[in-house]
Amino acid sequence: MSDTLDHSDRPWLDPDTAPFIKVDGITKKFGGFTAVDQVDLEIFRGELFSLLGASGCGKTTLLRILAGLETPTSGKVWIDGVDITQLPAYERPVNMMFQSYALFPHMNVAQNVAYGLKRDGIPKEEIVQRVGQMLTMVELSGFSKRKPHQLSGGERQRVALARALVKRPKVLLLDEPLAALDKRLREQTQFELMRIQEQLGVTFIVVTHDQEEAMTLSTRIAVMNEGRFIQIGPPTELYENPDNRFIASFIGSVNLFAGHTLTRNNDLYTIALNKHDLQCQIEHTQHLDNGSPIWVAVRPEKITLSTTPLAGEGLNQLMGTVDDIAYTGNLSTYRVKTQSGDIVEVTHPNQSRSRGSQLIADWDDTVYLHWTSADSVLLSE
Ligand code: ATP
């Protein structure tokens, strides 16, 4: 195998690639309240990067600092090697798309998209050509004469996107870009947004509180809480290798079993669960003393449920009774009460149409839960 790895689609892994946007020790205080607390961040050219977190965690404040709409209390921001911390918003190579879209109601679609170019004194012919190109890209060519109130929510979102992109910013900042759309349209528009971003190669930074949206859209996600980054990584890394219980629970569902370390052999720890008669072995690269408190995290879809016990090397097994079953069409979720009284969630895809054959166990059945050590993660905090 070659030891020269191609990091062209994952530039954050390449130490020779310079970040396009660099946020260095940014703090923002409002009076005595710290909204953004000493954050460092590197975003690479062409990324679709998401800031994800619950309401009030500081993500919009950070986006507004990047846009130049908010001044940081301390720290610096660079774009393309230039320190832009003191640069006013209108001189920055960025554009922002607001959650409300902020379209001018008295202007038609083409006038809305053309507005910024006109203000910059771009020649009329070029404006017509660039607006036309943008409307084609967002698939609204036939809508140029309509006013915003004659459009659906999804169409308004695309006009706002065209208006933000027509000025060819190096970076587009999007504050909850799909929040005004219903679930179906939001899902459809996520793919549209990805297509347009890929086609233009513009770096997108998206603020969202919707973890599914962040997972679908992003090259990488920074999960924020109380003004700080808890973990930054690609969606699969956050989901499969969370750093801590906060991330494991915030991204998707998880079963957490409290335990402690017994022994370590290289990177393989033997763990005892506190409330279950089960020892398991899990790989973990960081040092933990014997007896350290830990948590074993297992995703509900990684657990197999059966009505008979299974034996196998490296197979972890717990017994319980089915407490509840939730049918959600594509999946069934089994809530299993173990002998310790804990509830463990297991999801199972519903592959066949007949409900009778989908159920692998019924209410109050005794069942066995199995997972392999490789499908569980050891968390120390
Ligand atoms: P949401 O998803 O609800 O928009 P957010 O993560 O984007 O939340 P921010 O808007 O960045 O959160 O706000 C972070 C914190 O800073 C909040 O507690 C908010 O009340 C506070 N805050 C934001 N702007 C100001 C301001 N101008 N003055 C005082 N406090 C502010």
mmCIF file of C-alpha atoms and ligand atoms in Angstrom, residues 30 33 35 53-62 70 176 207 209, ligand 1:
data_model
loop_
_atom_site.group_PDB
_atom_site.id
_atom_site.type_symbol
_atom_site.label_atom_id
_atom_site.label_comp_id
_atom_site.label_asym_id
_atom_site.label_seq_id
_atom_site.Cartn_x
_atom_site.Cartn_y
_atom_site.Cartn_z
ATOM 1 C CA PHE A 30 -21.838 40.765 26.137
ATOM 2 C CA PHE A 33 -21.756 37.095 29.754
ATOM 3 C CA ALA A 35 -21.203 34.036 24.386
ATOM 4 C CA GLY A 53 -25.436 23.391 18.754
ATOM 5 C CA ALA A 54 -28.478 24.032 20.909
ATOM 6 C CA SER A 55 -30.113 27.443 21.076
ATOM 7 C CA GLY A 56 -27.930 30.024 22.812
ATOM 8 C CA CYS A 57 -24.621 28.126 22.466
ATOM 9 C CA GLY A 58 -22.987 31.003 20.551
ATOM 10 C CA LYS A 59 -23.031 29.764 16.954
ATOM 11 C CA THR A 60 -24.800 32.805 15.442
ATOM 12 C CA THR A 61 -22.513 35.153 17.365
ATOM 13 C CA LEU A 62 -19.487 33.398 15.866
ATOM 14 C CA GLU A 70 -20.089 41.756 15.512
ATOM 15 C CA GLU A 176 -30.235 28.366 9.572
ATOM 16 C CA VAL A 207 -25.250 27.560 11.363
ATOM 17 C CA HIS A 209 -29.363 23.442 15.448
HETATM 18 P P1 ATP B 1 -29.989 30.282 18.361
HETATM 19 O O1 ATP B 1 -29.897 28.967 17.696
HETATM 20 O O2 ATP B 1 -31.131 30.378 19.333
HETATM 21 O O3 ATP B 1 -29.901 31.453 17.427
HETATM 22 P P2 ATP B 1 -27.163 30.605 18.994
HETATM 23 O O4 ATP B 1 -26.382 29.404 19.360
HETATM 24 O O5 ATP B 1 -27.015 31.106 17.634
HETATM 25 O O6 ATP B 1 -28.692 30.377 19.353
HETATM 26 P P3 ATP B 1 -26.300 33.208 19.840
HETATM 27 O O7 ATP B 1 -27.315 33.987 19.082
HETATM 28 O O8 ATP B 1 -24.920 33.203 19.328
HETATM 29 O O9 ATP B 1 -26.793 31.715 20.066
HETATM 30 O O10 ATP B 1 -26.290 33.737 21.332
HETATM 31 C C1 ATP B 1 -25.406 33.208 22.306
HETATM 32 C C2 ATP B 1 -25.723 33.848 23.655
HETATM 33 O O11 ATP B 1 -25.367 35.214 23.608
HETATM 34 C C3 ATP B 1 -27.194 33.795 24.025
HETATM 35 O O12 ATP B 1 -27.304 33.513 25.405
HETATM 36 C C4 ATP B 1 -27.704 35.178 23.707
HETATM 37 O O13 ATP B 1 -28.755 35.551 24.565
HETATM 38 C C5 ATP B 1 -26.468 36.029 23.948
HETATM 39 N N1 ATP B 1 -26.458 37.216 23.075
HETATM 40 C C6 ATP B 1 -26.433 37.210 21.727
HETATM 41 N N2 ATP B 1 -26.423 38.484 21.242
HETATM 42 C C7 ATP B 1 -26.440 39.287 22.312
HETATM 43 C C8 ATP B 1 -26.445 40.724 22.493
HETATM 44 N N3 ATP B 1 -26.389 41.541 21.446
HETATM 45 N N4 ATP B 1 -26.474 41.182 23.751
HETATM 46 C C9 ATP B 1 -26.497 40.358 24.822
HETATM 47 N N5 ATP B 1 -26.492 39.012 24.739
HETATM 48 C C10 ATP B 1 -26.461 38.472 23.501
#
